[in-house]
PDB file of C-alpha atoms in Angstrom:
ATOM      1  CA  MET A 756      11.512 -16.920  -2.165  1.00  0.00           C
ATOM      2  CA  PHE A 757       8.427 -16.029  -0.147  1.00  0.00           C
ATOM      3  CA  ASN A 758       8.146 -18.140   3.025  1.00  0.00           C
ATOM      4  CA  ILE A 759       4.462 -19.006   3.341  1.00  0.00           C
ATOM      5  CA  GLU A 760       4.869 -20.638   6.766  1.00  0.00           C
ATOM      6  CA  GLU A 761       6.528 -17.528   8.205  1.00  0.00           C
ATOM      7  CA  PHE A 762       3.753 -15.392   6.738  1.00  0.00           C
ATOM      8  CA  ASP A 763       0.988 -17.629   8.083  1.00  0.00           C
ATOM      9  CA  ILE A 764       2.370 -17.565  11.635  1.00  0.00           C
ATOM     10  CA  LYS A 765       2.107 -13.770  11.693  1.00  0.00           C
ATOM     11  CA  LEU A 766      -1.315 -13.581  10.028  1.00  0.00           C
ATOM     12  CA  ASP A 767      -4.005 -12.733  12.596  1.00  0.00           C
ATOM     13  CA  THR A 768      -7.224 -12.545  10.596  1.00  0.00           C
ATOM     14  CA  GLU A 769     -10.541 -14.330  10.415  1.00  0.00           C
ATOM     15  CA  PHE A 770     -11.018 -14.372   6.651  1.00  0.00           C
ATOM     16  CA  ILE A 771      -8.546 -12.104   4.825  1.00  0.00           C
ATOM     17  CA  GLY A 772      -5.696 -14.277   3.540  1.00  0.00           C
ATOM     18  CA  ARG A 773      -7.049 -17.532   4.961  1.00  0.00           C
ATOM     19  CA  ASN A 774      -7.263 -18.725   1.379  1.00  0.00           C
ATOM     20  CA  PHE A 775      -3.764 -17.755   0.218  1.00  0.00           C
ATOM     21  CA  ILE A 776      -2.520 -18.388  -3.309  1.00  0.00           C
ATOM     22  CA  TYR A 777       1.127 -17.906  -4.241  1.00  0.00           C
ATOM     23  CA  CYS A 778       2.513 -17.955  -7.769  1.00  0.00           C
ATOM     24  CA  ASP A 779       5.800 -17.082  -9.423  1.00  0.00           C
ATOM     25  CA  GLU A 780       4.369 -15.357 -12.468  1.00  0.00           C
ATOM     26  CA  ILE A 781       0.925 -14.258 -13.598  1.00  0.00           C
ATOM     27  CA  ASP A 782      -0.662 -11.733 -15.944  1.00  0.00           C
ATOM     28  CA  SER A 783      -2.447  -9.651 -13.289  1.00  0.00           C
ATOM     29  CA  THR A 784      -3.538 -10.630  -9.786  1.00  0.00           C
ATOM     30  CA  ASN A 785      -6.668  -8.470 -10.046  1.00  0.00           C
ATOM     31  CA  THR A 786      -7.699  -9.979 -13.371  1.00  0.00           C
ATOM     32  CA  VAL A 787      -7.213 -13.558 -12.193  1.00  0.00           C
ATOM     33  CA  LEU A 788      -9.177 -13.076  -8.968  1.00  0.00           C
ATOM     34  CA  LEU A 789     -12.075 -11.436 -10.781  1.00  0.00           C
ATOM     35  CA  ASN A 790     -12.271 -13.885 -13.677  1.00  0.00           C
ATOM     36  CA  ASN A 791     -11.196 -17.274 -12.296  1.00  0.00           C
ATOM     37  CA  LYS A 792     -14.144 -19.118 -10.752  1.00  0.00           C
ATOM     38  CA  ASP A 793     -11.787 -21.368  -8.778  1.00  0.00           C
ATOM     39  CA  PHE A 794     -10.753 -18.364  -6.687  1.00  0.00           C
ATOM     40  CA  SER A 795     -14.106 -17.366  -5.249  1.00  0.00           C
ATOM     41  CA  GLN A 796     -13.673 -17.505  -1.466  1.00  0.00           C
ATOM     42  CA  ASN A 797     -14.242 -14.190   0.264  1.00  0.00           C
ATOM     43  CA  GLY A 798     -10.936 -12.785   1.504  1.00  0.00           C
ATOM     44  CA  THR A 799      -8.784 -14.767  -0.924  1.00  0.00           C
ATOM     45  CA  VAL A 800      -5.315 -13.269  -1.358  1.00  0.00           C
ATOM     46  CA  LEU A 801      -3.312 -13.872  -4.527  1.00  0.00           C
ATOM     47  CA  LEU A 802       0.387 -12.980  -4.336  1.00  0.00           C
ATOM     48  CA  ALA A 803       2.544 -13.004  -7.465  1.00  0.00           C
ATOM     49  CA  GLU A 804       6.305 -12.614  -7.537  1.00  0.00           C
ATOM     50  CA  TYR A 805       5.993 -11.072 -10.982  1.00  0.00           C
ATOM     51  CA  GLN A 806       3.067  -9.716 -12.996  1.00  0.00           C
ATOM     52  CA  LEU A 807       3.349  -9.790 -16.776  1.00  0.00           C
ATOM     53  CA  LYS A 808       0.586  -7.208 -17.064  1.00  0.00           C
ATOM     54  CA  GLY A 809       0.816  -5.416 -13.739  1.00  0.00           C
ATOM     55  CA  ARG A 810      -0.870  -2.041 -13.924  1.00  0.00           C
ATOM     56  CA  GLY A 811      -1.983   0.985 -11.994  1.00  0.00           C
ATOM     57  CA  ARG A 812      -4.744   3.492 -12.657  1.00  0.00           C
ATOM     58  CA  LYS A 813      -5.478   4.306 -16.308  1.00  0.00           C
ATOM     59  CA  ASP A 814      -3.744   1.034 -17.289  1.00  0.00           C
ATOM     60  CA  ARG A 815      -0.339   2.489 -16.502  1.00  0.00           C
ATOM     61  CA  VAL A 816       2.322  -0.195 -16.319  1.00  0.00           C
ATOM     62  CA  TRP A 817       3.419  -1.136 -12.795  1.00  0.00           C
ATOM     63  CA  ILE A 818       7.054  -2.266 -12.951  1.00  0.00           C
ATOM     64  CA  SER A 819       8.245  -4.401 -10.054  1.00  0.00           C
ATOM     65  CA  ASN A 820      11.348  -6.576  -9.809  1.00  0.00           C
ATOM     66  CA  ALA A 821      10.500 -10.245  -9.292  1.00  0.00           C
ATOM     67  CA  GLY A 822      11.002 -11.517  -5.757  1.00  0.00           C
ATOM     68  CA  GLN A 823      11.824  -8.132  -4.228  1.00  0.00           C
ATOM     69  CA  ASN A 824       8.463  -6.473  -3.659  1.00  0.00           C
ATOM     70  CA  LEU A 825       4.850  -7.296  -2.835  1.00  0.00           C
ATOM     71  CA  THR A 826       2.284  -7.386  -5.635  1.00  0.00           C
ATOM     72  CA  PHE A 827      -0.978  -8.954  -4.524  1.00  0.00           C
ATOM     73  CA  SER A 828      -4.755  -8.679  -4.602  1.00  0.00           C
ATOM     74  CA  VAL A 829      -7.499  -9.261  -2.048  1.00  0.00           C
ATOM     75  CA  LEU A 830     -10.933 -10.526  -3.111  1.00  0.00           C
ATOM     76  CA  LEU A 831     -14.071  -9.224  -1.420  1.00  0.00           C
ATOM     77  CA  LYS A 832     -17.474 -10.557  -2.445  1.00  0.00           C
ATOM     78  CA  HIS A 833     -19.795 -10.660   0.592  1.00  0.00           C
ATOM     79  CA  ASP A 834     -22.387  -7.941   1.252  1.00  0.00           C
ATOM     80  CA  LEU A 835     -20.650  -5.445  -1.027  1.00  0.00           C
ATOM     81  CA  LYS A 836     -23.793  -3.304  -1.192  1.00  0.00           C
ATOM     82  CA  GLU A 837     -23.116  -2.493   2.472  1.00  0.00           C
ATOM     83  CA  TYR A 838     -19.800  -0.813   1.617  1.00  0.00           C
ATOM     84  CA  ASN A 839     -18.662   2.359  -0.084  1.00  0.00           C
ATOM     85  CA  VAL A 840     -16.007   1.230  -2.563  1.00  0.00           C
ATOM     86  CA  ASN A 841     -14.205   4.564  -2.403  1.00  0.00           C
ATOM     87  CA  VAL A 842     -13.893   4.251   1.369  1.00  0.00           C
ATOM     88  CA  ILE A 843     -12.450   0.753   0.879  1.00  0.00           C
ATOM     89  CA  ASN A 844      -9.937   2.262  -1.553  1.00  0.00           C
ATOM     90  CA  LEU A 845      -8.812   4.907   0.943  1.00  0.00           C
ATOM     91  CA  GLY A 846      -8.818   2.298   3.697  1.00  0.00           C
ATOM     92  CA  ALA A 847      -6.495   0.048   1.696  1.00  0.00           C
ATOM     93  CA  SER A 848      -3.899   2.803   1.329  1.00  0.00           C
ATOM     94  CA  LEU A 849      -4.332   3.597   5.016  1.00  0.00           C
ATOM     95  CA  SER A 850      -3.699  -0.067   5.921  1.00  0.00           C
ATOM     96  CA  VAL A 851      -0.419  -0.009   3.996  1.00  0.00           C
ATOM     97  CA  ALA A 852       0.610   3.303   5.559  1.00  0.00           C
ATOM     98  CA  GLN A 853      -0.066   2.053   9.088  1.00  0.00           C
ATOM     99  CA  ALA A 854       1.940  -1.123   8.481  1.00  0.00           C
ATOM    100  CA  ILE A 855       4.961   0.816   7.204  1.00  0.00           C
ATOM    101  CA  GLU A 856       4.743   3.264  10.104  1.00  0.00           C
ATOM    102  CA  ASN A 857       4.385   0.560  12.746  1.00  0.00           C
ATOM    103  CA  LEU A 858       7.123  -1.738  11.469  1.00  0.00           C
ATOM    104  CA  TYR A 859       9.724   0.716  10.192  1.00  0.00           C
ATOM    105  CA  GLN A 860       8.930   4.057  11.853  1.00  0.00           C
ATOM    106  CA  LEU A 861       8.870   5.881   8.522  1.00  0.00           C
ATOM    107  CA  ASN A 862       6.795   9.020   8.034  1.00  0.00           C
ATOM    108  CA  VAL A 863       4.117   8.083   5.529  1.00  0.00           C
ATOM    109  CA  GLU A 864       1.923  10.446   3.549  1.00  0.00           C
ATOM    110  CA  LEU A 865      -1.171   9.612   1.508  1.00  0.00           C
ATOM    111  CA  LYS A 866      -1.925  11.164  -1.861  1.00  0.00           C
ATOM    112  CA  TRP A 867      -5.423  11.213  -3.317  1.00  0.00           C
ATOM    113  CA  PRO A 868      -6.800   8.908  -4.532  1.00  0.00           C
ATOM    114  CA  ASN A 869      -4.579   5.869  -3.980  1.00  0.00           C
ATOM    115  CA  ASP A 870      -0.845   6.557  -3.560  1.00  0.00           C
ATOM    116  CA  VAL A 871       1.340   5.943  -0.516  1.00  0.00           C
ATOM    117  CA  LEU A 872       4.391   8.207  -0.229  1.00  0.00           C
ATOM    118  CA  VAL A 873       7.523   8.369   1.907  1.00  0.00           C
ATOM    119  CA  ASN A 874       9.635  11.520   1.618  1.00  0.00           C
ATOM    120  CA  LYS A 875       7.389  12.621  -1.282  1.00  0.00           C
ATOM    121  CA  LYS A 876       8.322   9.461  -3.219  1.00  0.00           C
ATOM    122  CA  LYS A 877       5.895   6.697  -4.148  1.00  0.00           C
ATOM    123  CA  ILE A 878       6.307   3.550  -2.121  1.00  0.00           C
ATOM    124  CA  ALA A 879       2.952   1.855  -2.807  1.00  0.00           C
ATOM    125  CA  GLY A 880      -0.208   2.111  -4.869  1.00  0.00           C
ATOM    126  CA  ILE A 881      -3.730   0.710  -4.875  1.00  0.00           C
ATOM    127  CA  LEU A 882      -5.930  -0.354  -7.803  1.00  0.00           C
ATOM    128  CA  ILE A 883      -9.511  -1.459  -7.153  1.00  0.00           C
ATOM    129  CA  GLU A 884     -11.454  -3.246  -9.890  1.00  0.00           C
ATOM    130  CA  SER A 885     -14.795  -5.022  -9.861  1.00  0.00           C
ATOM    131  CA  THR A 886     -17.233  -7.219 -11.720  1.00  0.00           C
ATOM    132  CA  SER A 887     -20.989  -6.683 -11.667  1.00  0.00           C
ATOM    133  CA  LYS A 888     -24.206  -8.648 -12.031  1.00  0.00           C
ATOM    134  CA  ALA A 889     -27.575  -6.956 -12.575  1.00  0.00           C
ATOM    135  CA  ASN A 890     -25.952  -3.559 -12.034  1.00  0.00           C
ATOM    136  CA  LYS A 891     -24.627  -4.623  -8.636  1.00  0.00           C
ATOM    137  CA  ILE A 892     -20.987  -5.210  -7.750  1.00  0.00           C
ATOM    138  CA  SER A 893     -20.467  -8.952  -7.304  1.00  0.00           C
ATOM    139  CA  LYS A 894     -16.694  -9.069  -6.802  1.00  0.00           C
ATOM    140  CA  LEU A 895     -14.163  -6.500  -5.692  1.00  0.00           C
ATOM    141  CA  ALA A 896     -10.421  -6.974  -6.224  1.00  0.00           C
ATOM    142  CA  ILE A 897      -8.145  -4.703  -4.226  1.00  0.00           C
ATOM    143  CA  GLY A 898      -4.764  -4.732  -5.941  1.00  0.00           C
ATOM    144  CA  ILE A 899      -1.829  -3.532  -3.852  1.00  0.00           C
ATOM    145  CA  GLY A 900       1.742  -2.993  -4.968  1.00  0.00           C
ATOM    146  CA  ILE A 901       4.421  -2.178  -2.383  1.00  0.00           C
ATOM    147  CA  ASN A 902       8.049  -1.435  -3.213  1.00  0.00           C
ATOM    148  CA  VAL A 903       9.825  -3.409  -0.515  1.00  0.00           C
ATOM    149  CA  ASN A 904      13.419  -4.443  -1.269  1.00  0.00           C
ATOM    150  CA  GLN A 905      13.988  -3.102  -4.773  1.00  0.00           C
ATOM    151  CA  PRO A 906      17.291  -1.157  -4.634  1.00  0.00           C
ATOM    152  CA  ASN A 907      16.831   1.211  -7.571  1.00  0.00           C
ATOM    153  CA  PHE A 908      14.273   2.455 -10.078  1.00  0.00           C
ATOM    154  CA  PRO A 909      15.784   3.400 -13.435  1.00  0.00           C
ATOM    155  CA  GLY A 910      13.712   5.533 -15.793  1.00  0.00           C
ATOM    156  CA  LYS A 911      11.548   8.635 -15.644  1.00  0.00           C
ATOM    157  CA  PHE A 912       8.422   8.824 -13.509  1.00  0.00           C
ATOM    158  CA  GLU A 913       5.694  11.350 -12.730  1.00  0.00           C
ATOM    159  CA  ILE A 914       6.316  10.609  -9.056  1.00  0.00           C
ATOM    160  CA  GLN A 915       9.772   9.307  -8.168  1.00  0.00           C
ATOM    161  CA  PRO A 916       9.468   5.786  -6.698  1.00  0.00           C
ATOM    162  CA  THR A 917      11.286   4.473  -3.660  1.00  0.00           C
ATOM    163  CA  SER A 918      11.257   1.319  -1.552  1.00  0.00           C
ATOM    164  CA  ILE A 919      11.166   0.533   2.138  1.00  0.00           C
ATOM    165  CA  ARG A 920      14.713  -0.805   1.844  1.00  0.00           C
ATOM    166  CA  ARG A 921      15.944   2.501   0.426  1.00  0.00           C
ATOM    167  CA  GLU A 922      14.254   4.543   3.147  1.00  0.00           C
ATOM    168  CA  PHE A 923      14.784   2.161   6.088  1.00  0.00           C
ATOM    169  CA  LYS A 924      18.364   1.275   5.060  1.00  0.00           C
ATOM    170  CA  GLU A 925      17.834  -2.431   5.708  1.00  0.00           C
ATOM    171  CA  LEU A 926      16.397  -5.469   3.952  1.00  0.00           C
ATOM    172  CA  VAL A 927      12.786  -6.013   4.955  1.00  0.00           C
ATOM    173  CA  SER A 928      10.824  -9.205   5.655  1.00  0.00           C
ATOM    174  CA  ARG A 929       8.117  -9.367   3.020  1.00  0.00           C
ATOM    175  CA  GLU A 930       6.301 -12.018   5.034  1.00  0.00           C
ATOM    176  CA  LYS A 931       6.067  -9.808   8.105  1.00  0.00           C
ATOM    177  CA  LEU A 932       4.993  -6.798   6.072  1.00  0.00           C
ATOM    178  CA  LEU A 933       2.277  -8.647   4.152  1.00  0.00           C
ATOM    179  CA  SER A 934       0.781 -10.149   7.304  1.00  0.00           C
ATOM    180  CA  GLU A 935       0.755  -6.703   8.950  1.00  0.00           C
ATOM    181  CA  VAL A 936      -0.968  -5.115   5.947  1.00  0.00           C
ATOM    182  CA  LEU A 937      -3.617  -7.842   5.802  1.00  0.00           C
ATOM    183  CA  ASN A 938      -4.219  -7.715   9.563  1.00  0.00           C
ATOM    184  CA  ASN A 939      -4.742  -3.970   9.247  1.00  0.00           C
ATOM    185  CA  PHE A 940      -6.933  -4.337   6.174  1.00  0.00           C
ATOM    186  CA  GLU A 941      -9.360  -6.786   7.786  1.00  0.00           C
ATOM    187  CA  THR A 942      -9.809  -4.347  10.669  1.00  0.00           C
ATOM    188  CA  MET A 943     -10.219  -1.549   8.141  1.00  0.00           C
ATOM    189  CA  VAL A 944     -12.957  -3.426   6.264  1.00  0.00           C
ATOM    190  CA  ASP A 945     -14.952  -3.719   9.489  1.00  0.00           C
ATOM    191  CA  ILE A 946     -14.475  -0.028  10.289  1.00  0.00           C
ATOM    192  CA  ALA A 947     -15.416   0.955   6.720  1.00  0.00           C
ATOM    193  CA  HIS A 948     -18.722  -0.823   7.273  1.00  0.00           C
ATOM    194  CA  ASP A 949     -19.484   0.405  10.800  1.00  0.00           C
ATOM    195  CA  GLU A 950     -17.720   3.790  10.977  1.00  0.00           C
ATOM    196  CA  PRO A 951     -16.726   4.969   7.490  1.00  0.00           C
ATOM    197  CA  THR A 952     -16.154   8.497   8.797  1.00  0.00           C
ATOM    198  CA  LYS A 953     -13.302   7.156  10.958  1.00  0.00           C
ATOM    199  CA  VAL A 954     -11.549   5.805   7.857  1.00  0.00           C
ATOM    200  CA  LEU A 955     -12.028   9.149   6.115  1.00  0.00           C
ATOM    201  CA  ASN A 956     -10.712  11.107   9.104  1.00  0.00           C
ATOM    202  CA  ASP A 957      -7.661   8.867   9.512  1.00  0.00           C
ATOM    203  CA  TRP A 958      -6.947   9.257   5.804  1.00  0.00           C
ATOM    204  CA  ARG A 959      -7.310  13.053   6.033  1.00  0.00           C
ATOM    205  CA  ASN A 960      -4.738  13.149   8.818  1.00  0.00           C
ATOM    206  CA  ARG A 961      -2.135  11.619   6.499  1.00  0.00           C
ATOM    207  CA  CYS A 962      -2.906  13.679   3.397  1.00  0.00           C
ATOM    208  CA  LYS A 963      -0.626  16.724   3.405  1.00  0.00           C
ATOM    209  CA  MET A 964      -2.184  18.163   0.236  1.00  0.00           C
ATOM    210  CA  ILE A 965      -5.468  19.114   1.897  1.00  0.00           C
ATOM    211  CA  GLY A 966      -5.512  22.894   2.190  1.00  0.00           C
ATOM    212  CA  GLU A 967      -2.951  23.336  -0.599  1.00  0.00           C
ATOM    213  CA  LYS A 968      -3.306  24.797  -4.088  1.00  0.00           C
ATOM    214  CA  ILE A 969      -3.301  21.967  -6.591  1.00  0.00           C
ATOM    215  CA  LYS A 970      -3.754  21.135 -10.213  1.00  0.00           C
ATOM    216  CA  ILE A 971      -5.664  18.059 -11.230  1.00  0.00           C
ATOM    217  CA  ILE A 972      -5.714  16.398 -14.639  1.00  0.00           C
ATOM    218  CA  GLU A 973      -8.866  14.463 -15.443  1.00  0.00           C
ATOM    219  CA  ASP A 974      -9.321  12.995 -18.938  1.00  0.00           C
ATOM    220  CA  ASP A 975      -6.695  15.415 -20.332  1.00  0.00           C
ATOM    221  CA  LYS A 976      -8.560  18.354 -18.807  1.00  0.00           C
ATOM    222  CA  MET A 977      -6.664  20.392 -16.218  1.00  0.00           C
ATOM    223  CA  ARG A 978      -8.318  22.134 -13.285  1.00  0.00           C
ATOM    224  CA  THR A 979      -6.687  24.248 -10.603  1.00  0.00           C
ATOM    225  CA  GLY A 980      -7.839  25.359  -7.197  1.00  0.00           C
ATOM    226  CA  LEU A 981      -7.688  24.614  -3.497  1.00  0.00           C
ATOM    227  CA  PHE A 982      -7.824  21.012  -2.271  1.00  0.00           C
ATOM    228  CA  GLU A 983     -10.461  21.848   0.314  1.00  0.00           C
ATOM    229  CA  ASP A 984     -11.288  18.373   1.634  1.00  0.00           C
ATOM    230  CA  ILE A 985     -12.701  14.971   0.737  1.00  0.00           C
ATOM    231  CA  ASP A 986     -16.425  14.336   1.082  1.00  0.00           C
ATOM    232  CA  GLU A 987     -18.279  11.439   2.705  1.00  0.00           C
ATOM    233  CA  ASN A 988     -17.654   9.331  -0.405  1.00  0.00           C
ATOM    234  CA  GLY A 989     -13.940  10.047  -0.566  1.00  0.00           C
ATOM    235  CA  PHE A 990     -14.255  12.386  -3.552  1.00  0.00           C
ATOM    236  CA  LEU A 991     -11.927  15.368  -3.740  1.00  0.00           C
ATOM    237  CA  ILE A 992     -13.540  18.751  -3.104  1.00  0.00           C
ATOM    238  CA  LEU A 993     -11.877  21.371  -5.294  1.00  0.00           C
ATOM    239  CA  LYS A 994     -12.501  25.050  -4.588  1.00  0.00           C
ATOM    240  CA  ALA A 995     -11.819  27.566  -7.342  1.00  0.00           C
ATOM    241  CA  GLY A 996     -12.853  31.097  -6.450  1.00  0.00           C
ATOM    242  CA  ASP A 997     -16.352  30.955  -5.014  1.00  0.00           C
ATOM    243  CA  LYS A 998     -17.168  27.640  -6.691  1.00  0.00           C
ATOM    244  CA  THR A 999     -16.609  24.113  -5.442  1.00  0.00           C
ATOM    245  CA  GLU A1000     -16.833  20.850  -7.345  1.00  0.00           C
ATOM    246  CA  LYS A1001     -16.383  17.192  -6.537  1.00  0.00           C
ATOM    247  CA  ILE A1002     -13.673  15.321  -8.428  1.00  0.00           C
ATOM    248  CA  HIS A1003     -14.140  11.570  -8.748  1.00  0.00           C
ATOM    249  CA  TYR A1004     -10.716  10.734 -10.168  1.00  0.00           C
ATOM    250  CA  GLY A1005      -7.636  12.365 -11.637  1.00  0.00           C
ATOM    251  CA  ASP A1006      -3.923  13.014 -11.219  1.00  0.00           C
ATOM    252  CA  VAL A1007      -3.210  15.541  -8.492  1.00  0.00           C
ATOM    253  CA  SER A1008      -0.075  17.607  -7.974  1.00  0.00           C
ATOM    254  CA  LEU A1009       0.833  20.789  -6.126  1.00  0.00           C
ATOM    255  CA  ARG A1010       0.739  23.995  -8.146  1.00  0.00           C
TER     256      ARG A1010
END
């Protein structure tokens, strides 16, 4: 059972998580935050012990044992035109990475565009979704799933999953971890507005694939080349021969 009082004591934010909603079971935290008018306060956090329709990119199913992990979403809705959504996406994964590093001294790596890895295994993922009015983003839901205390992951996966418990060799306080992630994320939102290049540079420093030969699958089309860098919008710059192109999304792996 998630201890809300313990979480609240450790939360050190101005607006992220100050409206905190906890539920045992829900379809999808992103979907509810975007579509439920009752949850409209900027910075609202919705934490679910279990998601019936939890998902990652491309509607892939996100499987998470109830009560063992963290599956939650953060709602942003103020001055969204002032932000680059892709920088927010990279900043969210960076916030998770920093929390895991600070609390558990694990070596964390980031994988474009939204995966958090420990020992080359996936420990967390980000899914950003939005709603729009008059061709402008009106709400942004940042969905975050972190494998915390789940002991095993049966099945076959493109990237083998792991959990903090498996890597740290101890049970982990979900309350402490969530507060740390949200504290980091509020700081990250401010930096993404004022100094987006700092977010991009910090992300680059944790992405081991930059400079490596990769293959990327985008809409069933495979490209290969050198992962040269990310640009000012967080897009992947792929170099193949004497040509470079910007990739907006896709599944990346080493060649």
